[in-house]
Backbone atoms as SQL, in Angstrom:
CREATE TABLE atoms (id INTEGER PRIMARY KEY, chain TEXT, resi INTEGER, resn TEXT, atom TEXT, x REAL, y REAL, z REAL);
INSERT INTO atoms VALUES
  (1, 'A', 1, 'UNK', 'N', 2.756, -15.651, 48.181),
  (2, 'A', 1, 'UNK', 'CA', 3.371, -16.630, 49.042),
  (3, 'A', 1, 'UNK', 'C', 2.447, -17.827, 49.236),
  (4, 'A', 2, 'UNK', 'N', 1.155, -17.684, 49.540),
  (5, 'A', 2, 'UNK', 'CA', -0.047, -18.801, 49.717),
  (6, 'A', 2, 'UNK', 'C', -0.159, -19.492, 48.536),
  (7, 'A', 3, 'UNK', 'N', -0.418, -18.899, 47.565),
  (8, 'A', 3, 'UNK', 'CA', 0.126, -19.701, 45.855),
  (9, 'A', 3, 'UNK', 'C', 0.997, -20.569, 46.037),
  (10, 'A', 4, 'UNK', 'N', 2.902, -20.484, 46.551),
  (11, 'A', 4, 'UNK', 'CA', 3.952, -21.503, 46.015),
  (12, 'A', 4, 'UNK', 'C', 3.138, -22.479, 47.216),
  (13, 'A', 5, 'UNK', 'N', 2.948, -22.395, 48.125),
  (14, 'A', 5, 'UNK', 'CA', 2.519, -23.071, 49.240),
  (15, 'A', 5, 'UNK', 'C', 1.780, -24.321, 48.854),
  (16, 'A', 6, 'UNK', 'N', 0.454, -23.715, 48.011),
  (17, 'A', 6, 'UNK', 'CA', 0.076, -24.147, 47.481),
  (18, 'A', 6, 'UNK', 'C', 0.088, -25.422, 46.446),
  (19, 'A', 7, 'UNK', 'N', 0.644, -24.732, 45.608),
  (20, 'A', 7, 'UNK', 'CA', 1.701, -25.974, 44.867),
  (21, 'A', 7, 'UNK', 'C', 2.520, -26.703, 45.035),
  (22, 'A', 8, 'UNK', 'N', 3.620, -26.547, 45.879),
  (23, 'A', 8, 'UNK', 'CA', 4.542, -27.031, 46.611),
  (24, 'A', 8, 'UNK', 'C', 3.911, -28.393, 47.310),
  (25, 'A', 9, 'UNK', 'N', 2.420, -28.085, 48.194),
  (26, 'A', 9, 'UNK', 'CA', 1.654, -29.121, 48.852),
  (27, 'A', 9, 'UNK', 'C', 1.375, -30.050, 47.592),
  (28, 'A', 10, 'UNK', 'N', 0.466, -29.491, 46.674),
  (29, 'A', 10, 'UNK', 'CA', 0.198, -30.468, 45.386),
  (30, 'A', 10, 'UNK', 'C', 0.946, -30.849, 44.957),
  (31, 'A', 11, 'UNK', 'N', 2.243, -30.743, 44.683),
  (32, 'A', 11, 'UNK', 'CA', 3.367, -31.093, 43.952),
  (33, 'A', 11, 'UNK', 'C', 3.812, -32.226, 44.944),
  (34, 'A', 12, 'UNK', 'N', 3.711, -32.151, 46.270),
  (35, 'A', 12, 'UNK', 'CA', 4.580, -33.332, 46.986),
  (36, 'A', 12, 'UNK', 'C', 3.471, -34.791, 47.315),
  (37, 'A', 13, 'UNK', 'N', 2.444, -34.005, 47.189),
  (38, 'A', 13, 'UNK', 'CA', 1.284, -35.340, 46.951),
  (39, 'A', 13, 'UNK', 'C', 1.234, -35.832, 45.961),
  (40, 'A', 14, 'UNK', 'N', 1.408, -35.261, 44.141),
  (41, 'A', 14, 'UNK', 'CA', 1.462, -36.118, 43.310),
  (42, 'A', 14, 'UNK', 'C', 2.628, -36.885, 43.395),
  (43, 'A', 15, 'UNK', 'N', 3.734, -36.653, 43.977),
  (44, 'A', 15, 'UNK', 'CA', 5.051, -37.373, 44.219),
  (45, 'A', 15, 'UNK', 'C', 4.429, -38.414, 45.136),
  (46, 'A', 16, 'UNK', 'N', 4.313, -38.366, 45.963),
  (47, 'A', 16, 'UNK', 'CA', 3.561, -39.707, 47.081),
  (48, 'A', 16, 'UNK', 'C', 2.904, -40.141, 46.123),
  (49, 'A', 17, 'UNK', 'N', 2.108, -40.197, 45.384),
  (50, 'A', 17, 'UNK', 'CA', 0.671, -40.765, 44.426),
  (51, 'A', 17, 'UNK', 'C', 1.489, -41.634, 43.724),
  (52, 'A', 18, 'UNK', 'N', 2.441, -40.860, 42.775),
  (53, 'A', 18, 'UNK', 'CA', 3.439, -41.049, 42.187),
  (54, 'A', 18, 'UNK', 'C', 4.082, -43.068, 42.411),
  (55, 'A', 19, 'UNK', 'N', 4.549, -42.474, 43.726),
  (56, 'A', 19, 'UNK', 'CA', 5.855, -43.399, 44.037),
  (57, 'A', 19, 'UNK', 'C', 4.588, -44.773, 44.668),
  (58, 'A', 20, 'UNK', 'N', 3.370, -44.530, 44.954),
  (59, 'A', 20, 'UNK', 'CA', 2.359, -45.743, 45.426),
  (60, 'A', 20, 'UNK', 'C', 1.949, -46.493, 44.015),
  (61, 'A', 21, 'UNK', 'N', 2.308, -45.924, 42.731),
  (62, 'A', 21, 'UNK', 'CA', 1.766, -46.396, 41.533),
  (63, 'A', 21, 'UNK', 'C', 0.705, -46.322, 41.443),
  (64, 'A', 22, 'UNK', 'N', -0.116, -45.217, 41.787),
  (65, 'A', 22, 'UNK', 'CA', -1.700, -44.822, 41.572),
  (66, 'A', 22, 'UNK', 'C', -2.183, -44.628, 40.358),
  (67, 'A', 23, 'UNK', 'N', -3.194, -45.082, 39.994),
  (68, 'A', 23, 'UNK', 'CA', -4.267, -44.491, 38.215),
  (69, 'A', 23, 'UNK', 'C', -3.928, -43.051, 38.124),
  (70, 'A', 24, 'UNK', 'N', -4.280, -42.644, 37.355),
  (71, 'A', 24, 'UNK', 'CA', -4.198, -41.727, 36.736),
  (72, 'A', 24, 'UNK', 'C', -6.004, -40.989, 37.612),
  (73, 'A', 25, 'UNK', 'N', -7.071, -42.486, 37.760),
  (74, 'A', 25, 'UNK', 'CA', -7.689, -41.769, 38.153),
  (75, 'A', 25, 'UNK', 'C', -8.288, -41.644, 39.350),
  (76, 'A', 26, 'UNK', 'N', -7.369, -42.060, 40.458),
  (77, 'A', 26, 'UNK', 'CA', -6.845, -42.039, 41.829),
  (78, 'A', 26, 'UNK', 'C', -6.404, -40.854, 41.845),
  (79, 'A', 27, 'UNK', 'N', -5.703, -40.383, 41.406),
  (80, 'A', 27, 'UNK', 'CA', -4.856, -39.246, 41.037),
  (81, 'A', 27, 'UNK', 'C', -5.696, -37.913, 40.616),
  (82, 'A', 28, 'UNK', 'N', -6.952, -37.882, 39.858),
  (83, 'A', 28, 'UNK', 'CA', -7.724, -37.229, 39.904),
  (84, 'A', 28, 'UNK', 'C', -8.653, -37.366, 40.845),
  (85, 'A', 29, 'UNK', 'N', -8.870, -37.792, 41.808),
  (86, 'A', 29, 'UNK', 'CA', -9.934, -37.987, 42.651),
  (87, 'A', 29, 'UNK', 'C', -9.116, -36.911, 43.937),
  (88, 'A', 30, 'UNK', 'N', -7.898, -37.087, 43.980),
  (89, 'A', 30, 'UNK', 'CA', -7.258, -35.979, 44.825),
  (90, 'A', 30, 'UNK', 'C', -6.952, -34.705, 44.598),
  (91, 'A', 31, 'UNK', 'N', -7.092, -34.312, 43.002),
  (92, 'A', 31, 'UNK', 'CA', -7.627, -33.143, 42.493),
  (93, 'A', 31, 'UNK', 'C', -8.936, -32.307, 42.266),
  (94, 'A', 32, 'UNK', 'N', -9.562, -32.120, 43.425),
  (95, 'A', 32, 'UNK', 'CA', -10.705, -31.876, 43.299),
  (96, 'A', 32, 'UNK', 'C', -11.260, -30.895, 42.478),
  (97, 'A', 33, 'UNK', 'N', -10.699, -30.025, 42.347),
  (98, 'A', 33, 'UNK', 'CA', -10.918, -28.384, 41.447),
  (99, 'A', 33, 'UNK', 'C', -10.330, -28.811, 40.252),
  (100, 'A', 34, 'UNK', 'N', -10.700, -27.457, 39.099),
  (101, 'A', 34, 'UNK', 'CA', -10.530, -27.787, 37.780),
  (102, 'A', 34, 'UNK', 'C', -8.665, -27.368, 37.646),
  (103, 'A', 35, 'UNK', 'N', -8.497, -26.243, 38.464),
  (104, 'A', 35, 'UNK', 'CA', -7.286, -25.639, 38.368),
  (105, 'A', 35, 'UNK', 'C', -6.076, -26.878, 38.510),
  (106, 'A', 36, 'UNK', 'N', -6.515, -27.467, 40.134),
  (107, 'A', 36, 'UNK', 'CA', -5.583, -28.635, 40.127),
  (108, 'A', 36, 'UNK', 'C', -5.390, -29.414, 39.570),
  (109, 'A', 37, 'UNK', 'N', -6.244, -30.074, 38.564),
  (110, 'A', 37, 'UNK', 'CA', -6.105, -30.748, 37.755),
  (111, 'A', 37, 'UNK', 'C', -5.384, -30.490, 36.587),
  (112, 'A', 38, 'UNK', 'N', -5.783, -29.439, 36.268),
  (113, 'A', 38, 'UNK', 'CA', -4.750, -29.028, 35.013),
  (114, 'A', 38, 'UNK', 'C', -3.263, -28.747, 35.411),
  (115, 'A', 39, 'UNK', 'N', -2.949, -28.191, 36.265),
  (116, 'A', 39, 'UNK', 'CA', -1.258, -28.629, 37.194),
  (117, 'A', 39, 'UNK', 'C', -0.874, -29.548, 37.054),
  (118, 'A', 40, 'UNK', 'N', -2.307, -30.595, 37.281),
  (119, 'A', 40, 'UNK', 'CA', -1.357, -32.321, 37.335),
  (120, 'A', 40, 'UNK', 'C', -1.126, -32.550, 36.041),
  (121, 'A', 41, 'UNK', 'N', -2.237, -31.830, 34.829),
  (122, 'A', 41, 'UNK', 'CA', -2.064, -32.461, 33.544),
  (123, 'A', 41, 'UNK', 'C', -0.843, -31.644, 33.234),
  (124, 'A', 42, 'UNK', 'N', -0.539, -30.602, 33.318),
  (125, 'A', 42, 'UNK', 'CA', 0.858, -29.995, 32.967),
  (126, 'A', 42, 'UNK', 'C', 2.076, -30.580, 33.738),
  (127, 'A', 43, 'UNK', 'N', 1.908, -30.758, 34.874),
  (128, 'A', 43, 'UNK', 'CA', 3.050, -31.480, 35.418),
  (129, 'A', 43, 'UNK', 'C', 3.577, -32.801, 34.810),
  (130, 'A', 44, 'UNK', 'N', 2.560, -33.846, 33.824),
  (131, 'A', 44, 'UNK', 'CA', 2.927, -35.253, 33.461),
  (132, 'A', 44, 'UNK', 'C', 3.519, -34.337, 32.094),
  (133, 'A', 45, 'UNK', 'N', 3.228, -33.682, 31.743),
  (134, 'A', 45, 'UNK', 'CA', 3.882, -33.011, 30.073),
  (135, 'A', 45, 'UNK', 'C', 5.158, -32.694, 30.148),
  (136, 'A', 46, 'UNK', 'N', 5.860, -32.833, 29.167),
  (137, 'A', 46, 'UNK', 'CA', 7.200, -31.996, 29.250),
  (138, 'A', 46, 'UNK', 'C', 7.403, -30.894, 29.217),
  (139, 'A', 47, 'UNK', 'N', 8.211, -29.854, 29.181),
  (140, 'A', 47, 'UNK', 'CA', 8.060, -28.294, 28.933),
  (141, 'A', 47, 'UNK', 'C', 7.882, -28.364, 27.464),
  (142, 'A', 48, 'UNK', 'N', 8.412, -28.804, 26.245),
  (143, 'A', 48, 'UNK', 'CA', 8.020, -28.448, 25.175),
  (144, 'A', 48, 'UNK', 'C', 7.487, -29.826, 24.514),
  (145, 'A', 49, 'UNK', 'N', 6.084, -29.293, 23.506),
  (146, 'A', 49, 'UNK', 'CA', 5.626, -30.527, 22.975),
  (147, 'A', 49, 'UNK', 'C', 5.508, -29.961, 21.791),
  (148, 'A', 50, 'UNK', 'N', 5.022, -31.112, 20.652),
  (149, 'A', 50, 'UNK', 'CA', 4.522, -30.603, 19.365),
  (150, 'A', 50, 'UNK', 'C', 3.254, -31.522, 18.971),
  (151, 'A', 51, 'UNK', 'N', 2.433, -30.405, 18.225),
  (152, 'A', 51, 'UNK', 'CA', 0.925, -30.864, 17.975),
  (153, 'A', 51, 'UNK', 'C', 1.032, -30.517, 16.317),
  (154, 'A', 52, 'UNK', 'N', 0.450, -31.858, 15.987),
  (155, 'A', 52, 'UNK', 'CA', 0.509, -31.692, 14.329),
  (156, 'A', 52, 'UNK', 'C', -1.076, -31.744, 13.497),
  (157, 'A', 53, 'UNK', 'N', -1.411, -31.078, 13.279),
  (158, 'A', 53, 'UNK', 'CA', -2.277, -30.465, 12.469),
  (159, 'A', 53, 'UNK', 'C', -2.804, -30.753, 11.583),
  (160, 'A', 54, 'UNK', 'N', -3.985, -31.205, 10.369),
  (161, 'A', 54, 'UNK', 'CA', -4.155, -31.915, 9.365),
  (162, 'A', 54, 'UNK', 'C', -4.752, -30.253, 8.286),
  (163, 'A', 55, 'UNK', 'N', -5.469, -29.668, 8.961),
  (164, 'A', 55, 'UNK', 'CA', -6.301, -28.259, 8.595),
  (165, 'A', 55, 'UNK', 'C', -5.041, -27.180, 7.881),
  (166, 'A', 56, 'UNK', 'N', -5.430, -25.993, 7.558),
  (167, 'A', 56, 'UNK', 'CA', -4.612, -24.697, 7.304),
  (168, 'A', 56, 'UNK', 'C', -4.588, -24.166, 9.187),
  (169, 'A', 57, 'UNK', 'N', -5.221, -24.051, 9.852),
  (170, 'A', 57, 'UNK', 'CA', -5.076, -23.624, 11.123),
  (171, 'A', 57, 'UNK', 'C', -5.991, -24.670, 11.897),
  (172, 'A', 58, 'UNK', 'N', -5.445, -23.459, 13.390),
  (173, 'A', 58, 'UNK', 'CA', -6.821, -24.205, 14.502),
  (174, 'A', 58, 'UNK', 'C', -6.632, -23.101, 15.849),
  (175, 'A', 59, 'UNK', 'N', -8.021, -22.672, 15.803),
  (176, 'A', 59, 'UNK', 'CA', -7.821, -21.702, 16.866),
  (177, 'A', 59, 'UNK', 'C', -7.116, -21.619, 18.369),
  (178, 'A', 60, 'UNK', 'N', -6.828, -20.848, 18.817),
  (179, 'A', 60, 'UNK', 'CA', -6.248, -20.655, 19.832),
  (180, 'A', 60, 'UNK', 'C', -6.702, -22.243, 20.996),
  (181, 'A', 61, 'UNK', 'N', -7.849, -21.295, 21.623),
  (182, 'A', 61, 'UNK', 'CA', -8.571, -21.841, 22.440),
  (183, 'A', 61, 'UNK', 'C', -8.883, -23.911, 22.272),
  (184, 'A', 62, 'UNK', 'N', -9.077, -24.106, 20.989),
  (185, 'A', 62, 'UNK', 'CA', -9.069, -25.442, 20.492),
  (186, 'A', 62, 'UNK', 'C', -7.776, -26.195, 20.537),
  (187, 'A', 63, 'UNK', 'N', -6.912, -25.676, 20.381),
  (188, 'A', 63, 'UNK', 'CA', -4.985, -25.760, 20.427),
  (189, 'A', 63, 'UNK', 'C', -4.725, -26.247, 22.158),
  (190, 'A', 64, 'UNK', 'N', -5.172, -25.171, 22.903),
  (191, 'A', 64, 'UNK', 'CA', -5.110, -25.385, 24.388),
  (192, 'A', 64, 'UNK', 'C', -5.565, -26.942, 24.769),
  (193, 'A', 65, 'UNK', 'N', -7.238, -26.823, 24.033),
  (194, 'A', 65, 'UNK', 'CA', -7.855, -28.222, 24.748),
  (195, 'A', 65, 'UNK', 'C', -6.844, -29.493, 23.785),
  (196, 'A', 66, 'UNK', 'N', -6.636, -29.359, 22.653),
  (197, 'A', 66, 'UNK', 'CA', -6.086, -29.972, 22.098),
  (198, 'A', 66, 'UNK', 'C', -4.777, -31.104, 22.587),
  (199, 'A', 67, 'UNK', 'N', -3.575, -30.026, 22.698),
  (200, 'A', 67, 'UNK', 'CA', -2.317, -29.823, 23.223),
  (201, 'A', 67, 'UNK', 'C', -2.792, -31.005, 25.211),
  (202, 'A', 68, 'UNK', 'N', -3.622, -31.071, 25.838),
  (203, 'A', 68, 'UNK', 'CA', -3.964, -31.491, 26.292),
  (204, 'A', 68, 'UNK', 'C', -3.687, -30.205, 27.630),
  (205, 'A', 69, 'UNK', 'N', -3.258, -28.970, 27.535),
  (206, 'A', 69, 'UNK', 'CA', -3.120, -28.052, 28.662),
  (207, 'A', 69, 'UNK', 'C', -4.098, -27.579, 29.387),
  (208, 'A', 70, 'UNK', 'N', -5.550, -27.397, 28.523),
  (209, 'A', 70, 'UNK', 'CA', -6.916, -27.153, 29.550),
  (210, 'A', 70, 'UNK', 'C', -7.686, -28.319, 29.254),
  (211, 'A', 71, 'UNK', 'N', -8.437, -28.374, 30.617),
  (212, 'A', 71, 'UNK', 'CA', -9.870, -29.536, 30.035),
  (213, 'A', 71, 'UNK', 'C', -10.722, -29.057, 29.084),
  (214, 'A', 72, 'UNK', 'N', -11.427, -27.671, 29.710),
  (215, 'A', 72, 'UNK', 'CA', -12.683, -27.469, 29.221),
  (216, 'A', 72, 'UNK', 'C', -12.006, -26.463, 28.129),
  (217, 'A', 73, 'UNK', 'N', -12.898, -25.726, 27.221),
  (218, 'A', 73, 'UNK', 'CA', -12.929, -24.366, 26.615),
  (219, 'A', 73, 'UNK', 'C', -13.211, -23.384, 27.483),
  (220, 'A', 74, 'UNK', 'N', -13.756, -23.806, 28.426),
  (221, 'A', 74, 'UNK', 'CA', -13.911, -22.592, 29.732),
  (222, 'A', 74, 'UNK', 'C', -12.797, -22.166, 30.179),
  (223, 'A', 75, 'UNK', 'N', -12.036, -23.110, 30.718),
  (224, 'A', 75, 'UNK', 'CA', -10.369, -22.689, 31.193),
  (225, 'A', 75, 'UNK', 'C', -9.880, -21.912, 30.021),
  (226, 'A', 76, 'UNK', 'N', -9.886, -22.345, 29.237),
  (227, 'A', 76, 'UNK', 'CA', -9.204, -22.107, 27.939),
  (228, 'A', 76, 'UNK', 'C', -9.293, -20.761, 27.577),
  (229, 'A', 77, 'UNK', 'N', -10.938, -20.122, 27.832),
  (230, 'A', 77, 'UNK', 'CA', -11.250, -18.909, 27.882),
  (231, 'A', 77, 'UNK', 'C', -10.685, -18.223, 28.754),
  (232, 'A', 78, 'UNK', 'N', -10.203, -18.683, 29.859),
  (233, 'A', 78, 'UNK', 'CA', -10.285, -17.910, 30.952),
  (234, 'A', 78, 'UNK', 'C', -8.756, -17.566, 31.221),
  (235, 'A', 79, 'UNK', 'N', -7.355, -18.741, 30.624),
  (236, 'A', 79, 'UNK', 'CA', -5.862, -18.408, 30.591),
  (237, 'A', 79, 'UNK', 'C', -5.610, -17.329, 29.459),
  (238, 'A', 80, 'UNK', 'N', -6.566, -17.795, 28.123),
  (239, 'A', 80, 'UNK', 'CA', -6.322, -16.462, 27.473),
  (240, 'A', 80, 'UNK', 'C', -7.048, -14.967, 27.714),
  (241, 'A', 81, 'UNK', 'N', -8.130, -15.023, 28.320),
  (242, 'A', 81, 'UNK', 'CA', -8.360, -13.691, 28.851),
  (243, 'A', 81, 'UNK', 'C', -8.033, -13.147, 29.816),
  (244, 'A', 82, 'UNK', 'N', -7.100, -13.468, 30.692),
  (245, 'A', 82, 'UNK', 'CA', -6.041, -13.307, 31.693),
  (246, 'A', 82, 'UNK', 'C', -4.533, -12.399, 31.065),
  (247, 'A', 83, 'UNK', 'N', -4.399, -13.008, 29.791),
  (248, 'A', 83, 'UNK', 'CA', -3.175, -13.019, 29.657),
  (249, 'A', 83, 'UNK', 'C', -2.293, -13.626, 29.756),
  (250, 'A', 84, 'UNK', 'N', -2.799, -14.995, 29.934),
  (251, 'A', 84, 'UNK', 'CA', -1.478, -16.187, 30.206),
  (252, 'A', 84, 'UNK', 'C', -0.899, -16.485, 29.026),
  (253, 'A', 85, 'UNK', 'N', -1.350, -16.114, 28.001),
  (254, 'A', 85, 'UNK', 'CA', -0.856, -17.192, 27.167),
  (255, 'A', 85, 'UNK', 'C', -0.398, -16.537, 25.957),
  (256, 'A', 86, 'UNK', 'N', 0.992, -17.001, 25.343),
  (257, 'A', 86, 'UNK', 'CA', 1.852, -16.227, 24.344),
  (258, 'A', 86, 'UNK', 'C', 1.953, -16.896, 22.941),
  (259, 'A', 87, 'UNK', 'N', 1.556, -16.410, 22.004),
  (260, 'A', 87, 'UNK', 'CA', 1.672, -16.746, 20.537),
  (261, 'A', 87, 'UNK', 'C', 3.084, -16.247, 19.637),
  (262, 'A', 88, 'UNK', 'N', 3.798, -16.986, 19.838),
  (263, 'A', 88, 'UNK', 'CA', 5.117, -16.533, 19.007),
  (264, 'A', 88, 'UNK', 'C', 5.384, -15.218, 20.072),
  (265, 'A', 89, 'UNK', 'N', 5.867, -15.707, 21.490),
  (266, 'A', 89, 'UNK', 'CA', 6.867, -14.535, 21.991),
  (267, 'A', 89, 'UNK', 'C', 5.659, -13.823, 22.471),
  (268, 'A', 90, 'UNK', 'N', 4.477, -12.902, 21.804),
  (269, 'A', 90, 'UNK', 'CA', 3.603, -11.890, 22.027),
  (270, 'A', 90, 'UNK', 'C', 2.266, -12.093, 22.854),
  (271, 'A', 91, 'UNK', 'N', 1.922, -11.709, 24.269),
  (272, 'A', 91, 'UNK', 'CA', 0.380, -11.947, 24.827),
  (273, 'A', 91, 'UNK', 'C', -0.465, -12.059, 23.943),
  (274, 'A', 92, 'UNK', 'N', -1.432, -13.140, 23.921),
  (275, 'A', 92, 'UNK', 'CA', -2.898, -12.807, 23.097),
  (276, 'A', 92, 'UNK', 'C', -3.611, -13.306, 23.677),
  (277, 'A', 93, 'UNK', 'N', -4.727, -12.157, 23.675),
  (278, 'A', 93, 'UNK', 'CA', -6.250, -11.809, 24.442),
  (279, 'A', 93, 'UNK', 'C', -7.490, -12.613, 23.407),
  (280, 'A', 94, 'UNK', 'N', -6.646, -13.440, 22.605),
  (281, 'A', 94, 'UNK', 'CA', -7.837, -13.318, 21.421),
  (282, 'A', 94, 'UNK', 'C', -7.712, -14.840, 21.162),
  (283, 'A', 95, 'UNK', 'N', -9.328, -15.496, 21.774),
  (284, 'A', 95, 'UNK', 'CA', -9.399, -16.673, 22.108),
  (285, 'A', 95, 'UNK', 'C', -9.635, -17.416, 20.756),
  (286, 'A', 96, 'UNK', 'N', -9.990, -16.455, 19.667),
  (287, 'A', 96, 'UNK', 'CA', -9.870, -17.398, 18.213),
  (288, 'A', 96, 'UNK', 'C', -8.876, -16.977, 17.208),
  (289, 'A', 97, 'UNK', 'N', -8.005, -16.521, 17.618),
  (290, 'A', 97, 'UNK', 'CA', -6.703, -16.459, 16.489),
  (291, 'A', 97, 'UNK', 'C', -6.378, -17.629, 16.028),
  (292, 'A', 98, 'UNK', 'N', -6.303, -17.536, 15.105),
  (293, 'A', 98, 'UNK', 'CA', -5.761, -18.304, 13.937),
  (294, 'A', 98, 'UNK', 'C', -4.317, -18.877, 14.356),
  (295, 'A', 99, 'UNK', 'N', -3.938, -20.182, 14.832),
  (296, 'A', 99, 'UNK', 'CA', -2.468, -20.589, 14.866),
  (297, 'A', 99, 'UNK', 'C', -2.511, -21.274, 13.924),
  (298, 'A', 100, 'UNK', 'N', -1.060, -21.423, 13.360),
  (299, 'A', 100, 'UNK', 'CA', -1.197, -21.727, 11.907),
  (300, 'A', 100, 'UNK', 'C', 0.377, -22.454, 11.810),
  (301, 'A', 101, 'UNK', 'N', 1.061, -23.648, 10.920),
  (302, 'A', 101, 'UNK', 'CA', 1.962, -24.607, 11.521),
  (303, 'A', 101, 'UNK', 'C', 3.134, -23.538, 11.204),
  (304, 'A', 102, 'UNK', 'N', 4.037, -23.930, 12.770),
  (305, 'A', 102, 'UNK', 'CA', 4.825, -22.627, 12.514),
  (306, 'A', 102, 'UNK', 'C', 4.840, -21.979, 13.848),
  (307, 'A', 103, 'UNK', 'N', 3.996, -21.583, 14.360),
  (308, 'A', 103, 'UNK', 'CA', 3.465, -21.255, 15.345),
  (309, 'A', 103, 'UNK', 'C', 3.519, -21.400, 16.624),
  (310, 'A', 104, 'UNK', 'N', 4.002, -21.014, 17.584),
  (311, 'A', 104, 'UNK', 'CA', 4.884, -21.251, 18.936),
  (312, 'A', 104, 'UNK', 'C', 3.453, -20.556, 19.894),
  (313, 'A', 105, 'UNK', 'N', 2.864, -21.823, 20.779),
  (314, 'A', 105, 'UNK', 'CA', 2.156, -21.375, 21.707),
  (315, 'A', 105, 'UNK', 'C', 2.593, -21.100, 23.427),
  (316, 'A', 106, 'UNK', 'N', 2.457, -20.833, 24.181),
  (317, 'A', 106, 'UNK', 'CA', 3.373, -20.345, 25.466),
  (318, 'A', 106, 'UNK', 'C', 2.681, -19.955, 26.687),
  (319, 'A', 107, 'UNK', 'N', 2.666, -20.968, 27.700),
  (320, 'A', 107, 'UNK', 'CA', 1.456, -21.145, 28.621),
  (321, 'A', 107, 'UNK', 'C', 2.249, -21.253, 29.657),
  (322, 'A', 108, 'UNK', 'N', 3.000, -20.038, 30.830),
  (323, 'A', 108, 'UNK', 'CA', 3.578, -20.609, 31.621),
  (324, 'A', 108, 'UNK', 'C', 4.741, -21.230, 31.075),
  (325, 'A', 109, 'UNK', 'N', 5.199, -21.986, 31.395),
  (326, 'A', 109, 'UNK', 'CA', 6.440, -22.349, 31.193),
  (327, 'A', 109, 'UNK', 'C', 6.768, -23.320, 30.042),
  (328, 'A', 110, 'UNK', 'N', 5.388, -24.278, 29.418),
  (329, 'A', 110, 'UNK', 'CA', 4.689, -25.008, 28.706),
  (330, 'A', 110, 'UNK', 'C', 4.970, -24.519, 27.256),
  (331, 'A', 111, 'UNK', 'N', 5.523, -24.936, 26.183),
  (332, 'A', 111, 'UNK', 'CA', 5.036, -24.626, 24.892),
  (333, 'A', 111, 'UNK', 'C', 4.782, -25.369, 23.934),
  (334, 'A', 112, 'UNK', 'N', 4.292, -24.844, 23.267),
  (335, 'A', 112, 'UNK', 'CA', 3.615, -25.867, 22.264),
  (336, 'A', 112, 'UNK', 'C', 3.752, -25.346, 20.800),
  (337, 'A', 113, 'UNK', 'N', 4.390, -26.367, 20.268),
  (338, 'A', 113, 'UNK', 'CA', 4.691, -26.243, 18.691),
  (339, 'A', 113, 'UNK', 'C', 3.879, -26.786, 17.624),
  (340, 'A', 114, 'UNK', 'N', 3.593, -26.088, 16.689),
  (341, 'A', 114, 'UNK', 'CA', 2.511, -26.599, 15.396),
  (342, 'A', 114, 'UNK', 'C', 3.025, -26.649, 14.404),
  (343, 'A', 115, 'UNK', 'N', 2.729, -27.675, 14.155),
  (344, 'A', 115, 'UNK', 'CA', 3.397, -28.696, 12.729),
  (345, 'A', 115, 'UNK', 'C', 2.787, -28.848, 11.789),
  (346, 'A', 116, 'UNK', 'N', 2.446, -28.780, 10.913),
  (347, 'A', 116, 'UNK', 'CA', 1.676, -29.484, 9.859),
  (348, 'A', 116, 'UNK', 'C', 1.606, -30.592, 9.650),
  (349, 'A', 117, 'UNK', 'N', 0.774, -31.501, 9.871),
  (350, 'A', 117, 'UNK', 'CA', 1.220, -33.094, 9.489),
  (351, 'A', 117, 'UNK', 'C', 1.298, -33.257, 8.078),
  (352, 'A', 118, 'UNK', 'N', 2.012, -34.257, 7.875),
  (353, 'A', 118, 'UNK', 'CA', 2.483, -34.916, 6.337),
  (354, 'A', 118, 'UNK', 'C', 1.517, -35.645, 5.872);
């Protein structure tokens, strides 16, 4: 219950931030923690994006910072060793798997598609 609370509060302040036409880094200055920040960066995203690729793969964890869903590799470590995060439908614990274009990533409500670029 203290969680939606939570968000609910952050969520109605980036709306105020929002509607004053604040920076982006006004907007981080009211995100003090790493967590909130990444809310706000998921909140400006759409639910589904696509990330295109130049390589044969790119690991998990690199995909996350990539995709723009965590800042650090620390977070990054820390949603996939949780269990947050779904590779084609399935949990993975395994912060260097191989995603490869094709590949459906799944963070919360967030997903992320890999493409191969042309």
């Amino acid at each position: 219950m203290q969680h939606s609370t939570t968000v609910k509060n952050f969520v109605e302040n980036l709306i105020s931030i929002r509607s004053k036409n604040a920076t982006f880094h006004n907007c981080q200055k009211l995100c003090g923690n790493l967590k909130e920040r990444i809310l706000f960066r998921m909140a400006q995203k759409s639910e589904t994006s696509t990330v295109r690729i130049r390589t044969e793969f790119i690991k998990l964890d690199s995909l996350l910072k990539f995709a723009g869903l965590c800042d650090t590799g620390g977070f990054a470590k820390e949603l996939v060793q949780q269990g947050s995060v779904k590779v084609n439908g399935e949990v993975c614990t395994m912060r260097g798997k191989k995603i490869r274009p094709g590949d459906t990533v799944t963070v919360d409500k967030f997903t992320v598609k890999v493409e191969a670029e042309a």
